[in-house]
XYZ file of C-alpha atoms in Angstrom:
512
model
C -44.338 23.142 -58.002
C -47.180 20.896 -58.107
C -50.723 22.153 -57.897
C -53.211 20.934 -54.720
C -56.698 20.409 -56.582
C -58.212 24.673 -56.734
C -60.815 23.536 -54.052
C -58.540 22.806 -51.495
C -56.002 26.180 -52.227
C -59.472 28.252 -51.832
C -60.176 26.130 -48.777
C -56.607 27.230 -47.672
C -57.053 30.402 -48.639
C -59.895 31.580 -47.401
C -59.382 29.957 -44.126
C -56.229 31.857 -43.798
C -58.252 35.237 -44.630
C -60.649 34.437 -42.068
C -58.147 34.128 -39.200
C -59.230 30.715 -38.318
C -56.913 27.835 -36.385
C -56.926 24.306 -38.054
C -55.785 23.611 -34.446
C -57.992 25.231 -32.093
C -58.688 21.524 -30.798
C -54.989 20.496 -29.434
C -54.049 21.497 -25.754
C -51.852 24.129 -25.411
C -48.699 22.993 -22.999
C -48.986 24.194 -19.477
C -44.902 24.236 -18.917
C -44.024 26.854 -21.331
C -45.050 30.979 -21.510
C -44.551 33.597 -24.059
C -43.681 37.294 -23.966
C -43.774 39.422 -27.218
C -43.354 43.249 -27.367
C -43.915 45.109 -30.885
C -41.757 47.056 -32.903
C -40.701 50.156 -31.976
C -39.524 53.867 -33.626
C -37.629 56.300 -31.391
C -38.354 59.836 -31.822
C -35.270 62.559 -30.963
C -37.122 63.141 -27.583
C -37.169 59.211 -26.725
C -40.820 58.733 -27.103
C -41.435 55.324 -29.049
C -44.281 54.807 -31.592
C -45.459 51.602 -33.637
C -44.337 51.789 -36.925
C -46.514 48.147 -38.041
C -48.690 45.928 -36.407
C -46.914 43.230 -34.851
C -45.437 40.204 -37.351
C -44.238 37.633 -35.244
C -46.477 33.628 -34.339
C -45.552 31.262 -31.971
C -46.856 27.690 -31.338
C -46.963 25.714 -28.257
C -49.020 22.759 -28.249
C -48.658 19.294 -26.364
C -49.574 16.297 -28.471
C -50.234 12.581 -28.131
C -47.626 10.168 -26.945
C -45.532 12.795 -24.805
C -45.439 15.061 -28.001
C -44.536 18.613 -27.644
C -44.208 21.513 -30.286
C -42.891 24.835 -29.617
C -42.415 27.617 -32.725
C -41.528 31.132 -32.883
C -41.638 32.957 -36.300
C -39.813 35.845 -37.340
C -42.414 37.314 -39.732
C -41.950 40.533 -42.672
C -43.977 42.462 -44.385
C -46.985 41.560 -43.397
C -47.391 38.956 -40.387
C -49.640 36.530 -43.187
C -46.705 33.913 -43.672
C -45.834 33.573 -39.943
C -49.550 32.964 -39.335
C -50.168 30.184 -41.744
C -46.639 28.749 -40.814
C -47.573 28.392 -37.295
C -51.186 26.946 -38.142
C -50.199 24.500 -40.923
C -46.689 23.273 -39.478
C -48.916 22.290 -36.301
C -51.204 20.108 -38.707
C -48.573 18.805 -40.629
C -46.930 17.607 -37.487
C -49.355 17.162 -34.157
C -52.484 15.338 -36.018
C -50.924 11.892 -36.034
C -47.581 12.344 -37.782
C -45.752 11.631 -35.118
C -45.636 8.408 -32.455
C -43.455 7.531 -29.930
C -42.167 4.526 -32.142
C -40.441 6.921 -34.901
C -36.557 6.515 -34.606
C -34.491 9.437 -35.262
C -34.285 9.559 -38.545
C -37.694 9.408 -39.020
C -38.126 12.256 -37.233
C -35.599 14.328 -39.126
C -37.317 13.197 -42.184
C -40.809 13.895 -40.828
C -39.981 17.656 -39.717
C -38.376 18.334 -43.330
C -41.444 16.766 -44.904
C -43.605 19.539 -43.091
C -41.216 22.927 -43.392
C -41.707 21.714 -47.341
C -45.327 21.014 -47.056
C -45.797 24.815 -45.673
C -44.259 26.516 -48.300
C -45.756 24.644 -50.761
C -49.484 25.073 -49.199
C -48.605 28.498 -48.492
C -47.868 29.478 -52.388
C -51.340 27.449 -53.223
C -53.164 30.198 -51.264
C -51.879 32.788 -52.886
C -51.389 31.359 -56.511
C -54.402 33.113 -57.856
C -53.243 36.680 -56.827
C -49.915 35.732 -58.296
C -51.365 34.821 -61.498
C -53.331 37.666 -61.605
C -50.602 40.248 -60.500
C -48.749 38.353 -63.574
C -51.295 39.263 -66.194
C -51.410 42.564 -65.274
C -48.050 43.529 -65.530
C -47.851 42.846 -68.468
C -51.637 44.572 -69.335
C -51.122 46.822 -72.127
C -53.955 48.917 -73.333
C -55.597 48.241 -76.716
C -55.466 51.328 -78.976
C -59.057 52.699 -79.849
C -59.667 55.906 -81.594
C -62.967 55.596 -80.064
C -61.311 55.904 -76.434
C -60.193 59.052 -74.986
C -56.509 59.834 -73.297
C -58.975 60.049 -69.901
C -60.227 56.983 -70.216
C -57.331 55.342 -70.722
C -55.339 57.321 -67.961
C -58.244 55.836 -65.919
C -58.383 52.316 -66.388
C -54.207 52.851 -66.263
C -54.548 54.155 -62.409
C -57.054 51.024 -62.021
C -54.864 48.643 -63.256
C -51.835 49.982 -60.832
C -54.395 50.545 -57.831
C -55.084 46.615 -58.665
C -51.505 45.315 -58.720
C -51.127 47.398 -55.545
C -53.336 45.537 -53.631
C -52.227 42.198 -55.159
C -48.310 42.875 -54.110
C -49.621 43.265 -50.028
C -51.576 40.354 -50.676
C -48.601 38.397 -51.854
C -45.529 40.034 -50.010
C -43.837 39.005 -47.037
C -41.890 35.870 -45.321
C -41.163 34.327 -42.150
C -38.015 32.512 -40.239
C -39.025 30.026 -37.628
C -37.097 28.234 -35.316
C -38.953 24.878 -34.023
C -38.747 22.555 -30.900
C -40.217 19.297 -30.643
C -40.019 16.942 -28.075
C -40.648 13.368 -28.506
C -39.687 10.285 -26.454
C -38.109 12.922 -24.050
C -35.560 14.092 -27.082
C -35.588 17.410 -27.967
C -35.369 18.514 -31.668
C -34.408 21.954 -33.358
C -35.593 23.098 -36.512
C -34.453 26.319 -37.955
C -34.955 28.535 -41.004
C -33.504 31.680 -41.029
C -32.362 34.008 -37.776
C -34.202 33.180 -34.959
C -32.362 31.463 -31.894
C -32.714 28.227 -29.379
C -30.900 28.271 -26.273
C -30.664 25.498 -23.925
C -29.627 26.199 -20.308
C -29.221 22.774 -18.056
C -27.640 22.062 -14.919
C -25.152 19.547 -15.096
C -24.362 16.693 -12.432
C -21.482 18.807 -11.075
C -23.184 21.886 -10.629
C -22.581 23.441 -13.232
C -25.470 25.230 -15.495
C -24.876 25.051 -19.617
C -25.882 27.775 -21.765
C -25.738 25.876 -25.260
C -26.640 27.535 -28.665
C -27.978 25.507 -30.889
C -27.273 26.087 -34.518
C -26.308 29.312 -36.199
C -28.582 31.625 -37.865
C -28.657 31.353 -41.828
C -27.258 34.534 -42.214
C -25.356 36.364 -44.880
C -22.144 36.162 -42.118
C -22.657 32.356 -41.938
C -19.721 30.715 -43.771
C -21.331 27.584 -44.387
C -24.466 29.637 -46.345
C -22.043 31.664 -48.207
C -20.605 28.351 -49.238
C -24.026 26.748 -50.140
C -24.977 29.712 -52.436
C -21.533 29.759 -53.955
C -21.938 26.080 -55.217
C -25.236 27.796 -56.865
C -23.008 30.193 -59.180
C -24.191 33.275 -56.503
C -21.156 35.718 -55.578
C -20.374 35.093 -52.000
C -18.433 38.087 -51.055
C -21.109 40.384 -52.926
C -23.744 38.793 -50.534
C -21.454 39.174 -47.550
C -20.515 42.724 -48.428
C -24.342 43.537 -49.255
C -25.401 42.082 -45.532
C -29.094 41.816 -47.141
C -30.777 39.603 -49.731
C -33.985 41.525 -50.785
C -34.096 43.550 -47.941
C -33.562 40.708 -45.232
C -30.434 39.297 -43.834
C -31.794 35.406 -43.656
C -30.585 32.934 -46.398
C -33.501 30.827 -45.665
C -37.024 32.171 -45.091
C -40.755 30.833 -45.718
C -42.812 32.268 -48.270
C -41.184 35.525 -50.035
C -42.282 34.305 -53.495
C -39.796 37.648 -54.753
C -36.723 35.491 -53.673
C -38.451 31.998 -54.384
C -39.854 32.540 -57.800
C -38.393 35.990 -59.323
C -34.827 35.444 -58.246
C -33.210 35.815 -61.741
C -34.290 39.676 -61.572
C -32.535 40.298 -58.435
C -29.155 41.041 -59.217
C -27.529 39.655 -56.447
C -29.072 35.801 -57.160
C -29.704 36.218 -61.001
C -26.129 34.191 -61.171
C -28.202 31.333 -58.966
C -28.423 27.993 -61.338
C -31.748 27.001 -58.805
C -33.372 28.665 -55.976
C -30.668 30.430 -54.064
C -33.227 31.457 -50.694
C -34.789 27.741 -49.547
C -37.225 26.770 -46.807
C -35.245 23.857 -46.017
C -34.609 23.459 -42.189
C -31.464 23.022 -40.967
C -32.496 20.127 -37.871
C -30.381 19.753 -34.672
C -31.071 16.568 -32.457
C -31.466 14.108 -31.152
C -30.800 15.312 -27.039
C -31.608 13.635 -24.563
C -33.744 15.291 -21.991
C -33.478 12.445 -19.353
C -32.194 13.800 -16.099
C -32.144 17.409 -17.101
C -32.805 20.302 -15.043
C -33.070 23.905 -16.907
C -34.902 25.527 -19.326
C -35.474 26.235 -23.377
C -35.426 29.670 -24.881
C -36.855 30.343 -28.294
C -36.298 34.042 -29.660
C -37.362 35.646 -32.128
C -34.725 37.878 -34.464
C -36.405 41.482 -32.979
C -35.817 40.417 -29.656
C -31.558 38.610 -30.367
C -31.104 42.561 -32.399
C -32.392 44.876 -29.677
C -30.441 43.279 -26.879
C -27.460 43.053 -29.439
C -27.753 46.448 -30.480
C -27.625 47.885 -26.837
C -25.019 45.980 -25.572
C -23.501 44.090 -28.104
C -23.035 40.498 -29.137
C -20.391 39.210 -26.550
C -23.167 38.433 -23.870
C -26.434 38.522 -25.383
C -26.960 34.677 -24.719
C -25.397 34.808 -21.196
C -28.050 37.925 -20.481
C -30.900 36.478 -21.853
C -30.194 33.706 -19.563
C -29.685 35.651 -16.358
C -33.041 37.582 -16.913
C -35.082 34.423 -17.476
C -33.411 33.113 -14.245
C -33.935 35.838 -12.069
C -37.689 35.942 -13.178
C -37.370 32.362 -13.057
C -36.751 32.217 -9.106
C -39.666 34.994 -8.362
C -42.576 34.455 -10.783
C -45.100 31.952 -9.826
C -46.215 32.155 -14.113
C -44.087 31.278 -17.204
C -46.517 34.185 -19.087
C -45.220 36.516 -16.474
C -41.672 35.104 -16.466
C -41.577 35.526 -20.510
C -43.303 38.818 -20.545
C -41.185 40.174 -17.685
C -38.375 39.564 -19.724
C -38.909 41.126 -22.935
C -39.883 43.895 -21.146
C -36.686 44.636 -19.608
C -34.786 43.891 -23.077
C -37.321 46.443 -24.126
C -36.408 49.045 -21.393
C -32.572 48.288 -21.627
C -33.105 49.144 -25.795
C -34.648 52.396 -25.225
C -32.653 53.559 -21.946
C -29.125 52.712 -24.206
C -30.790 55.046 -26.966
C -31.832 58.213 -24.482
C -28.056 58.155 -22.854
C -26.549 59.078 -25.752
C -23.882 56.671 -25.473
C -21.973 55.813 -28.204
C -23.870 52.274 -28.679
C -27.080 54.604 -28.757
C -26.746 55.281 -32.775
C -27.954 51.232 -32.578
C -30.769 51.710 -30.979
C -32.736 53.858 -33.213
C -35.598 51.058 -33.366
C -36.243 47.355 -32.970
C -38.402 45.163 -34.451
C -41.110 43.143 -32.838
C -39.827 40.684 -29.837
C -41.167 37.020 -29.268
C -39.557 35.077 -26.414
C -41.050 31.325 -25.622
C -39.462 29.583 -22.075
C -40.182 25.811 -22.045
C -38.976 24.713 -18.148
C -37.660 21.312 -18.138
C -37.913 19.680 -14.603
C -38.005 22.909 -13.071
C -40.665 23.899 -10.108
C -41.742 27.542 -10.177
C -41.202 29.467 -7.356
C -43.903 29.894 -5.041
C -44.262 33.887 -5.349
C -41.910 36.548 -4.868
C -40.867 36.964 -1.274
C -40.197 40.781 -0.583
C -37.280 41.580 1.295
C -39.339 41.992 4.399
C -40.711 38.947 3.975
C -37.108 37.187 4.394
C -36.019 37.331 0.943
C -32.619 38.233 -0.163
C -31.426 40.817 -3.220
C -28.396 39.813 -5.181
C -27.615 41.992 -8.062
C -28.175 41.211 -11.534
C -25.230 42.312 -13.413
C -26.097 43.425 -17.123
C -22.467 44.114 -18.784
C -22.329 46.455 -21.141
C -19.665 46.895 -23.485
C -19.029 48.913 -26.700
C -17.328 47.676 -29.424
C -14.818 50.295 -30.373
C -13.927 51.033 -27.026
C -12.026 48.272 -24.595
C -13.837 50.013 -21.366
C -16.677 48.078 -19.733
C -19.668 49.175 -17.398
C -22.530 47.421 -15.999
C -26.271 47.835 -14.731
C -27.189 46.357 -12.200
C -30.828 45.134 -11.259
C -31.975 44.248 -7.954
C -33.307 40.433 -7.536
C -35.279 39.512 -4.303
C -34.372 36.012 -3.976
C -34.958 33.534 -0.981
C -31.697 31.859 -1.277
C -28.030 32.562 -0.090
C -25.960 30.980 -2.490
C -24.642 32.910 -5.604
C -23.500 31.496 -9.568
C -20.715 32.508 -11.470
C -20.343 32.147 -14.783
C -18.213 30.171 -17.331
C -14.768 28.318 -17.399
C -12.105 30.553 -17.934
C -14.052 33.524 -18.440
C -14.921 36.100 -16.422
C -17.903 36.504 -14.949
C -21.164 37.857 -15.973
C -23.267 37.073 -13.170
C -20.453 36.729 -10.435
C -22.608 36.869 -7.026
C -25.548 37.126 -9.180
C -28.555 35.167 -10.608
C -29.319 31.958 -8.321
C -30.359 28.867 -10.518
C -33.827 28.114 -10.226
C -35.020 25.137 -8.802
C -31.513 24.322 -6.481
C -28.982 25.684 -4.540
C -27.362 28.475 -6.710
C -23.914 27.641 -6.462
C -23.588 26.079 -9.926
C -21.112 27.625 -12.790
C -23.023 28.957 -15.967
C -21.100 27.994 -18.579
C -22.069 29.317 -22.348
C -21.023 27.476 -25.342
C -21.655 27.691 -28.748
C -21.049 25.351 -31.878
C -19.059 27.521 -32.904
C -17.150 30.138 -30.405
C -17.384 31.038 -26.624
C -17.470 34.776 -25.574
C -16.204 36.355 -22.222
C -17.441 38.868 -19.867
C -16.752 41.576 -17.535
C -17.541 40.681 -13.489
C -19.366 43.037 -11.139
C -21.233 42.760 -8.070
C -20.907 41.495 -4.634
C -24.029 39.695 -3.056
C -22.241 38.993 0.137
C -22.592 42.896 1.207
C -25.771 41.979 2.050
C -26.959 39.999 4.987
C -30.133 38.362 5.153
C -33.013 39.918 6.790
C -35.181 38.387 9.021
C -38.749 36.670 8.388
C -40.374 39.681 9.474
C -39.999 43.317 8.983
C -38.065 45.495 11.771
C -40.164 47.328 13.637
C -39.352 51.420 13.590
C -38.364 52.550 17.343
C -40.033 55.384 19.412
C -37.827 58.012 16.464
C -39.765 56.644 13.484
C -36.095 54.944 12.693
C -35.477 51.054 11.964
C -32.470 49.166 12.630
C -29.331 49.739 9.178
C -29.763 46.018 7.381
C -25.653 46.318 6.689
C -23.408 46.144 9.727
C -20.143 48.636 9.845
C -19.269 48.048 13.340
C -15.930 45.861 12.109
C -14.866 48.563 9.260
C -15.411 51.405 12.053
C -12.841 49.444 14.312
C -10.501 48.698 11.492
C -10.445 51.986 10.279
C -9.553 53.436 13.826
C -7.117 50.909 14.155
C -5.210 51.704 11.389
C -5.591 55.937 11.419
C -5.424 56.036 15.534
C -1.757 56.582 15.549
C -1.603 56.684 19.176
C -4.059 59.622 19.078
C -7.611 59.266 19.740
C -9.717 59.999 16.460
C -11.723 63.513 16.881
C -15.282 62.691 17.593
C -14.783 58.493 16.680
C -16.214 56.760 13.250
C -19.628 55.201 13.226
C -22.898 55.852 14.132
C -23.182 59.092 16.674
């Protein structure tokens, strides 16, 4: 690793210890919002308490020559590498790195340059403590007749209250997932298990739900594979589910999986460094023409919703929340916040049911969710249903499993259109009669794909048992009563038609 001249790592260094922004000058972009919620503990009685202050960083700045970066990191043991990540990847990329004449490749190039450049200014900040934290480890004593066994016990408890200190200095990594957006082409960077999800409406009115890359994971074939070619035992790393207490196979910082490998048993095969900080880089898109919206999500936030209803839908649900906010928020903070609060509430009301997916939902870890709209108005504030607007219901499958059965929650929207979305090509549907699309008529198809499977879903809901109400409230007669919004008057005469028998019914059906 080569060494940055000691002035600038203490310039680094003590920059990062005083909380300060290298970027505090760059706009932040007005068409994205972010929601975060920390990490939670679940006592017996369902009460939740903070077990660590919050880890995760996100970036969202808008550059020169229709630049835009957007970040969310993933951070452990400490939130120090997530912080410096989001600061210095912003230098290395928004203070003139990038023009609107780079091609694609240059771009590619560019964005690996600066994942690289991060880890290697992060390790210069902290390569005095791990010198230091070296030496002492292997401090032993010097024997002197002249020195009592107190003495020595003493400086012994200094020297361990020392490395102490030195090991939270030093501890602790991040994952990121990156989006940049140059010449109106989105780009994905990823390290580690954070997610991007693109949802756009196609010309036949149809809205995509696309995943973009797959988390470096100990389940992901194509890592196993990569760390095989290193000498490291594949199906010991898939069986273990963890490297060093995390299950990313690519991470920023960490310098216990960077540097110390060898003395983990589970790399010590590893020829070089097993763990890298090398992003894998999805793009170039196009984002000419396209209507929709960008999700980045933080690992806390993919587990919790996960772990209470499992994996099948998570991206389809994720999407139908930040739609339904979507069409009633006037804010992309609110939007984003509004959302990982209900992931947060659906976490903790799956734990206090005692269902059988509750045993999952012990905890989560802190949340980060970034929306970036993409030709997409707001909507101009919620309309009440008094004030004319419409409820569909949001249908929230949940499904367990070890058990084929299905159920669902369903949320109440107030939406001021009619129209309804359905979801996927041959699949069921998650949000049959449910979520409109913002921003046009909902009566597109959500489809979700993935690069590498599609999932299915369980239907529910029926928007079209209600009727819309009018622009202004009903006014309560001289009883205190107002009129029923849902009109029976055709099931009352079926009903009689079919159970009359020739015989008048005792007393009639309906309203008396």
């Amino acid at each position: 690793m080569q060494r940055l001249p000691s002035n600038m790592a203490a310039q680094r260094r003590n920059l990062m210890q005083s909380h300060q922004s290298w970027t505090d000058d760059l706009p932040l972009c007005q068409m994205c919002g972010v929601g975060t919620a920390p990490n939670c503990v679940y006592s017996p009685d369902g009460k939740g308490t903070q077990s660590h202050p919050n880890e995760d960083g996100h970036l969202r700045f808008r550059g020169e020559d229709g630049c835009f970066l957007y970040g969310v990191f993933n951070g452990y043991d400490g939130s120090r590498v997530a912080s410096f990540a989001s600061q210095c990847l912003t230098a290395e990329l928004l203070l003139g790195q990038l023009t609107s004449n780079h091609t694609d490749g240059d771009v590619r190039r560019i964005l690996t340059q600066a994942f690289d450049a991060v880890e290697k200014s992060y390790f210069e900040t902290i390569g005095d403590a791990l010198a230091e934290k070296a030496h002492l480890s292997n401090y032993v004593l010097p024997h002197n007749e002249n020195v009592s066994f107190h003495q020595l016990s003493s400086q012994s408890q200094k020297v361990q209250e020392r490395l102490k200190e030195l090991e939270q200095e030093v501890s602790g990594g991040a994952t990121a997932v990156v989006a940049l957006i140059l010449n109106n082409k989105l780009y994905i960077a990823n390290v580690g298990t954070n997610r991007a999800l693109l949802c756009k409406s196609s010309s036949d009115g149809q809205n995509q739900v696309l995943q973009i890359g797959r988390p470096h994971s100990t389940d992901n074939e194509d890592e196993l594979q990569r760390l095989a070619t290193l000498g490291v035992d594949s199906a010991r790393v898939r069986q273990a589910g963890q490297i060093a207490g995390q299950s990313s196979t690519r991470r920023l910082g960490d310098y216990r999986v960077k540097f110390n490998y060898s003395e983990i048993d589970l790399l010590s095969p590893a020829k070089t460094r097993p763990v890298v900080a090398e992003p894998e880089i999805h793009g170039s898109q196009s984002l000419d023409g396209v209507t929709g919206f960008l999700l980045l999500m933080s690992e806390g936030l993919i587990n919790a919703l996960e772990s209470a209803h499992g994996p099948e839908q998570a991206n389809q649900e994720i999407v139908a929340m930040v739609a339904a906010e979507l069409a009633q928020q006037n804010s992309l903070e609110a939007v984003a916040q509004s959302v990982v609060e209900r992931v947060k509430r659906l976490h903790h009301d799956v734990y206090v049911s005692g269902r059988q997916r509750s045993t999952y939902c012990s905890r989560h870890e802190d949340m980060t969710l970034l929306i970036r709209t993409l030709n997409m108005p707001l909507a101009d504030g919620a309309l009440t249903p008094t004030q004319g607007g419409r409820i569909y219901p949001v249908s929230v499958p949940y499904s367990n499993s070890q058990s084929t059965s299905k159920t669902s929650v369903t949320l109440s929207l107030v939406m001021p259109s009619q129209s309804t979305l359905t979801n996927g090509t041959n699949t069921a549907s998650t949000l049959e009669e449910g979520t409109p699309t913002p921003g046009q008529s909902p009566t597109a198809t959500l489809q979700s794909t993935n690069t590498q499977t599609q999932s299915s879903s369980s239907s529910s809901g029926d928007g079209s048992l209600f009727r819309q109400r009018g622009s202004q409230a009903a006014q309560p007669d001289e009883t205190g009563r107002v009129p029923p919004y849902v009109d029976f008057s055709q099931f009352y005469r079926l009903w009689g038609s079919d159970h009359s028998d020739g015989q008048s019914t005792q007393g009639g059906l309906g309203p008396q």
